[in-house]
mmCIF file of C-alpha atoms in Angstrom:
data_model
loop_
_atom_site.group_PDB
_atom_site.id
_atom_site.type_symbol
_atom_site.label_atom_id
_atom_site.label_comp_id
_atom_site.label_asym_id
_atom_site.label_seq_id
_atom_site.Cartn_x
_atom_site.Cartn_y
_atom_site.Cartn_z
ATOM 1 C CA MET A 1 163.741 61.656 -46.578
ATOM 2 C CA ASN A 2 165.498 59.770 -43.848
ATOM 3 C CA GLU A 3 163.804 57.966 -41.053
ATOM 4 C CA ASN A 4 164.640 60.688 -38.479
ATOM 5 C CA GLU A 5 162.815 63.429 -40.439
ATOM 6 C CA LYS A 6 159.624 61.367 -40.926
ATOM 7 C CA PRO A 7 158.449 61.476 -37.291
ATOM 8 C CA LEU A 8 159.017 65.234 -37.207
ATOM 9 C CA GLU A 9 156.837 65.751 -40.265
ATOM 10 C CA GLU A 10 154.076 63.596 -38.817
ATOM 11 C CA ALA A 11 154.220 65.546 -35.555
ATOM 12 C CA ALA A 12 153.921 68.832 -37.452
ATOM 13 C CA GLU A 13 150.888 67.592 -39.363
ATOM 14 C CA THR A 14 149.256 66.392 -36.144
ATOM 15 C CA GLU A 15 149.846 69.756 -34.490
ATOM 16 C CA GLU A 16 148.392 71.579 -37.518
ATOM 17 C CA ASN A 17 145.303 69.356 -37.502
ATOM 18 C CA SER A 18 144.851 69.944 -33.770
ATOM 19 C CA ALA A 19 145.038 73.716 -34.314
ATOM 20 C CA GLU A 20 142.429 73.535 -37.063
ATOM 21 C CA GLU A 21 140.175 71.382 -34.909
ATOM 22 C CA LYS A 22 140.604 73.815 -31.996
ATOM 23 C CA LYS A 23 139.765 76.739 -34.258
ATOM 24 C CA SER A 24 136.713 74.937 -35.523
ATOM 25 C CA VAL A 25 135.547 74.209 -31.959
ATOM 26 C CA ASP A 26 136.071 77.861 -30.940
ATOM 27 C CA GLU A 27 134.082 79.016 -33.924
ATOM 28 C CA LEU A 28 131.278 76.627 -33.063
ATOM 29 C CA ILE A 29 131.224 77.860 -29.455
ATOM 30 C CA GLU A 30 131.174 81.490 -30.608
ATOM 31 C CA GLU A 31 128.373 80.796 -33.068
ATOM 32 C CA ALA A 32 126.405 79.005 -30.378
ATOM 33 C CA MET A 33 126.878 81.918 -27.971
ATOM 34 C CA ASN A 34 125.823 84.438 -30.635
ATOM 35 C CA ALA A 35 122.770 82.370 -31.461
ATOM 36 C CA ALA A 36 121.854 82.134 -27.787
ATOM 37 C CA ALA A 37 122.330 85.881 -27.372
ATOM 38 C CA GLY A 38 120.134 86.489 -30.408
ATOM 39 C CA GLU A 39 117.433 84.239 -29.013
ATOM 40 C CA ASP A 40 117.607 86.039 -25.651
ATOM 41 C CA THR A 41 117.289 89.412 -27.406
ATOM 42 C CA GLU A 42 114.314 88.246 -29.427
ATOM 43 C CA SER A 43 112.773 86.751 -26.301
ATOM 44 C CA ASP A 44 113.266 90.018 -24.380
ATOM 45 C CA GLU A 45 111.725 91.981 -27.235
ATOM 46 C CA ASP A 46 108.758 89.621 -27.367
ATOM 47 C CA ASP A 47 108.303 89.918 -23.599
ATOM 48 C CA ALA A 48 108.475 93.717 -23.798
ATOM 49 C CA VAL A 49 105.914 93.839 -26.615
ATOM 50 C CA SER A 50 103.631 91.457 -24.749
ATOM 51 C CA GLU A 51 103.953 93.475 -21.534
ATOM 52 C CA TYR A 52 103.245 96.716 -23.424
ATOM 53 C CA ASN A 53 100.161 95.219 -25.059
ATOM 54 C CA ASP A 54 98.912 93.988 -21.683
ATOM 55 C CA SER A 55 99.499 97.426 -20.134
ATOM 56 C CA ALA A 56 97.760 99.185 -23.027
ATOM 57 C CA SER A 57 94.789 96.841 -22.753
ATOM 58 C CA GLU A 58 94.589 97.359 -18.980
ATOM 59 C CA TYR A 59 94.860 101.148 -19.429
ATOM 60 C CA ALA A 60 92.069 101.144 -22.017
ATOM 61 C CA GLU A 61 89.875 99.089 -19.683
ATOM 62 C CA LEU A 62 90.544 101.424 -16.750
ATOM 63 C CA GLU A 63 89.871 104.449 -18.951
ATOM 64 C CA GLU A 64 86.529 102.960 -20.003
ATOM 65 C CA GLN A 65 85.618 102.252 -16.365
ATOM 66 C CA LEU A 66 86.553 105.824 -15.435
ATOM 67 C CA SER A 67 84.415 107.201 -18.267
ATOM 68 C CA GLU A 68 81.437 105.100 -17.149
ATOM 69 C CA ALA A 69 81.892 106.187 -13.523
ATOM 70 C CA ASN A 70 82.134 109.830 -14.610
ATOM 71 C CA ASP A 71 78.941 109.523 -16.675
ATOM 72 C CA LYS A 72 77.121 107.974 -13.710
ATOM 73 C CA TYR A 73 78.373 110.772 -11.460
ATOM 74 C CA LEU A 74 77.238 113.478 -13.892
ATOM 75 C CA ARG A 75 73.790 111.895 -14.248
ATOM 76 C CA LEU A 76 73.467 111.533 -10.479
ATOM 77 C CA TYR A 77 74.580 115.133 -9.936
ATOM 78 C CA ALA A 78 72.101 116.387 -12.555
ATOM 79 C CA GLU A 79 69.282 114.400 -10.938
ATOM 80 C CA TYR A 80 70.190 115.731 -7.493
ATOM 81 C CA ASP A 81 70.430 119.305 -8.781
ATOM 82 C CA ASN A 82 67.003 118.998 -10.426
ATOM 83 C CA TYR A 83 65.596 117.504 -7.220
ATOM 84 C CA ARG A 84 67.100 120.328 -5.145
ATOM 85 C CA LYS A 85 65.685 123.004 -7.463
ATOM 86 C CA ARG A 86 62.295 121.301 -7.594
ATOM 87 C CA THR A 87 62.017 120.954 -3.816
ATOM 88 C CA ALA A 88 63.194 124.547 -3.308
ATOM 89 C CA LYS A 89 60.547 125.773 -5.763
ATOM 90 C CA GLU A 90 57.867 123.622 -4.133
ATOM 91 C CA LYS A 91 58.855 124.973 -0.724
ATOM 92 C CA ALA A 92 58.760 128.564 -1.979
ATOM 93 C CA ASP A 93 55.413 127.961 -3.719
ATOM 94 C CA THR A 94 53.963 126.391 -0.576
ATOM 95 C CA TYR A 95 55.065 129.354 1.532
ATOM 96 C CA SER A 96 53.834 131.836 -1.076
ATOM 97 C CA ASN A 97 50.457 130.122 -1.412
ATOM 98 C CA ALA A 98 50.010 129.929 2.354
ATOM 99 C CA SER A 99 50.957 133.597 2.738
ATOM 100 C CA ALA A 100 48.657 134.608 -0.117
ATOM 101 C CA LYS A 101 45.773 132.682 1.411
ATOM 102 C CA CYS A 102 46.350 134.319 4.792
ATOM 103 C CA ILE A 103 46.495 137.825 3.290
ATOM 104 C CA GLU A 104 43.440 137.131 1.135
ATOM 105 C CA GLU A 105 41.454 136.265 4.269
ATOM 106 C CA LEU A 106 42.718 139.464 5.891
ATOM 107 C CA LEU A 107 41.753 141.819 3.031
ATOM 108 C CA PRO A 108 38.061 142.268 3.997
ATOM 109 C CA PHE A 109 39.169 143.462 7.440
ATOM 110 C CA ILE A 110 41.595 145.903 5.813
ATOM 111 C CA ASP A 111 38.788 147.205 3.575
ATOM 112 C CA SER A 112 36.549 147.728 6.594
ATOM 113 C CA PHE A 113 39.359 149.414 8.498
ATOM 114 C CA GLU A 114 39.960 151.880 5.655
ATOM 115 C CA ARG A 115 36.247 152.684 5.384
ATOM 116 C CA SER A 116 36.098 153.319 9.120
ATOM 117 C CA LEU A 117 39.015 155.748 8.828
ATOM 118 C CA ASP A 118 37.107 157.683 6.158
ATOM 119 C CA THR A 119 34.188 158.106 8.556
ATOM 120 C CA GLU A 120 34.084 161.369 10.475
ATOM 121 C CA CYS A 121 35.075 161.017 14.105
ATOM 122 C CA THR A 122 34.868 163.743 16.748
ATOM 123 C CA ASP A 123 37.111 161.878 19.179
ATOM 124 C CA GLU A 124 40.607 162.871 18.086
ATOM 125 C CA HIS A 125 42.317 160.456 20.488
ATOM 126 C CA PHE A 126 40.280 157.551 19.126
ATOM 127 C CA LYS A 127 41.008 158.561 15.530
ATOM 128 C CA LYS A 128 44.717 158.887 16.301
ATOM 129 C CA GLY A 129 44.740 155.415 17.859
ATOM 130 C CA MET A 130 42.988 153.965 14.796
ATOM 131 C CA ASP A 131 45.531 155.631 12.513
ATOM 132 C CA MET A 132 48.388 154.122 14.518
ATOM 133 C CA ILE A 133 46.856 150.645 14.346
ATOM 134 C CA PHE A 134 46.321 150.975 10.594
ATOM 135 C CA LYS A 135 49.935 152.108 10.187
ATOM 136 C CA GLN A 136 51.076 148.959 12.002
ATOM 137 C CA LEU A 137 48.879 146.897 9.688
ATOM 138 C CA GLN A 138 50.425 148.548 6.633
ATOM 139 C CA ASP A 139 53.922 147.870 8.003
ATOM 140 C CA PHE A 140 52.979 144.210 8.443
ATOM 141 C CA LEU A 141 51.757 144.007 4.837
ATOM 142 C CA SER A 142 54.983 145.618 3.651
ATOM 143 C CA ARG A 143 57.073 143.048 5.539
ATOM 144 C CA MET A 144 55.008 140.309 3.892
ATOM 145 C CA ASN A 145 55.867 141.850 0.493
ATOM 146 C CA VAL A 146 52.220 142.766 -0.098
ATOM 147 C CA THR A 147 51.634 145.752 -2.388
ATOM 148 C CA GLU A 148 48.591 147.476 -3.823
ATOM 149 C CA VAL A 149 47.785 147.001 -7.486
ATOM 150 C CA GLU A 150 48.310 150.267 -9.346
ATOM 151 C CA ALA A 151 44.874 151.386 -10.404
ATOM 152 C CA LEU A 152 43.688 155.014 -10.436
ATOM 153 C CA GLY A 153 45.001 156.745 -13.559
ATOM 154 C CA ALA A 154 46.678 153.573 -14.852
ATOM 155 C CA GLU A 155 45.853 152.047 -18.208
ATOM 156 C CA PHE A 156 43.265 149.311 -17.842
ATOM 157 C CA ASP A 157 44.864 145.876 -17.546
ATOM 158 C CA PRO A 158 42.446 142.923 -17.464
ATOM 159 C CA ASN A 159 45.124 140.848 -15.713
ATOM 160 C CA VAL A 160 44.974 142.993 -12.561
ATOM 161 C CA HIS A 161 41.827 145.128 -12.986
ATOM 162 C CA ASN A 162 38.219 144.023 -12.740
ATOM 163 C CA ALA A 163 36.127 146.596 -14.640
ATOM 164 C CA ILE A 164 32.585 146.783 -13.314
ATOM 165 C CA GLN A 165 31.555 149.853 -15.302
ATOM 166 C CA GLN A 166 32.567 152.342 -17.966
ATOM 167 C CA GLN A 167 31.994 156.055 -17.635
ATOM 168 C CA GLU A 168 32.820 159.285 -19.360
ATOM 169 C CA ASP A 169 35.479 161.216 -17.500
ATOM 170 C CA THR A 170 37.388 164.092 -19.014
ATOM 171 C CA ASP A 171 40.045 163.922 -16.291
ATOM 172 C CA TYR A 172 41.320 160.556 -17.549
ATOM 173 C CA ALA A 173 42.250 159.235 -20.973
ATOM 174 C CA ALA A 174 40.124 156.585 -22.605
ATOM 175 C CA ASN A 175 40.739 153.027 -21.423
ATOM 176 C CA HIS A 176 42.284 154.297 -18.194
ATOM 177 C CA VAL A 177 41.026 153.639 -14.675
ATOM 178 C CA CYS A 178 38.990 156.622 -13.494
ATOM 179 C CA ALA A 179 37.612 155.216 -10.217
ATOM 180 C CA VAL A 180 38.532 152.478 -7.737
ATOM 181 C CA PHE A 181 35.770 150.730 -5.806
ATOM 182 C CA GLN A 182 37.960 148.116 -4.154
ATOM 183 C CA LYS A 183 41.737 148.002 -3.972
ATOM 184 C CA GLY A 184 43.651 145.145 -5.512
ATOM 185 C CA TYR A 185 46.642 143.455 -3.888
ATOM 186 C CA ARG A 186 49.522 141.240 -4.876
ATOM 187 C CA ILE A 187 52.152 139.407 -2.862
ATOM 188 C CA GLY A 188 55.402 139.552 -4.754
ATOM 189 C CA ASP A 189 54.432 138.820 -8.360
ATOM 190 C CA LYS A 190 51.388 136.770 -7.362
ATOM 191 C CA LEU A 191 48.021 138.519 -7.670
ATOM 192 C CA ILE A 192 45.881 138.047 -4.566
ATOM 193 C CA ARG A 193 42.883 140.127 -5.614
ATOM 194 C CA PRO A 194 42.275 142.290 -8.698
ATOM 195 C CA ALA A 195 41.253 145.904 -8.239
ATOM 196 C CA MET A 196 37.562 146.618 -8.811
ATOM 197 C CA VAL A 197 37.475 149.694 -11.057
ATOM 198 C CA ALA A 198 35.615 151.932 -13.484
ATOM 199 C CA VAL A 199 37.168 152.624 -16.880
ATOM 200 C CA ALA A 200 37.006 155.939 -18.710
ATOM 201 C CA VAL A 201 35.641 155.968 -22.262
#
C-alpha cells in the first residue's frame, strides 16, 4: 500500500465509525422515546383507574345517602298518614258521640210525642198540626242518620233488644219479639238505645 492510499483508508474507517455511532445514538433516542411513551401510557392508565375508583366510591356514597333519605321520607310519610287517619277517626268519633248524645237526650220527647199522637183528639186541625210537626221531627232524625232498631217480629238480639218479659204468643215464632214497649234507635252503626221488648216463647 502506498502512502497516498493510506489516508483514504483511514478516512473510510472514520466515516464508518461515525455512521455506527450515529446509528447507535438514533437507537438510543428511539428507545428513550418508546420508554417515555410507555411510561406515559402506564401513567394514563393508572390515572384512569384511580379516577374510576374515586367515581365509583363517590357514587356508592351518594347511593347510600339517597337510600337513607328515601327511608326517612317513607317513615315520615307513614307517620303522617297514620296521624291523618287517627285525627280523622277522632274527629268522626267526636262528631258521632256528640250527635248520639244529643239524639239520646231528645228520645224521651219523641216517645212522649208518639204517645200523644196515639191519644184520641176531637180537634182535627190540632191533630193535623201535630202530625206535621212529628213528620218534621222524623225528617230531622233521617238527616241525622238516625234509624229505629228493627224489633217487632224480628229474632231476639241481645245486642239491640232489651227483653223485659217473655210471653206465649202464637202469632210469633219462639225467641222472636212479640211486643215493643219502647222503640230502640241507632245513629249509623252506633246503638243509642236498645228496644225494650217482650219475647215469644
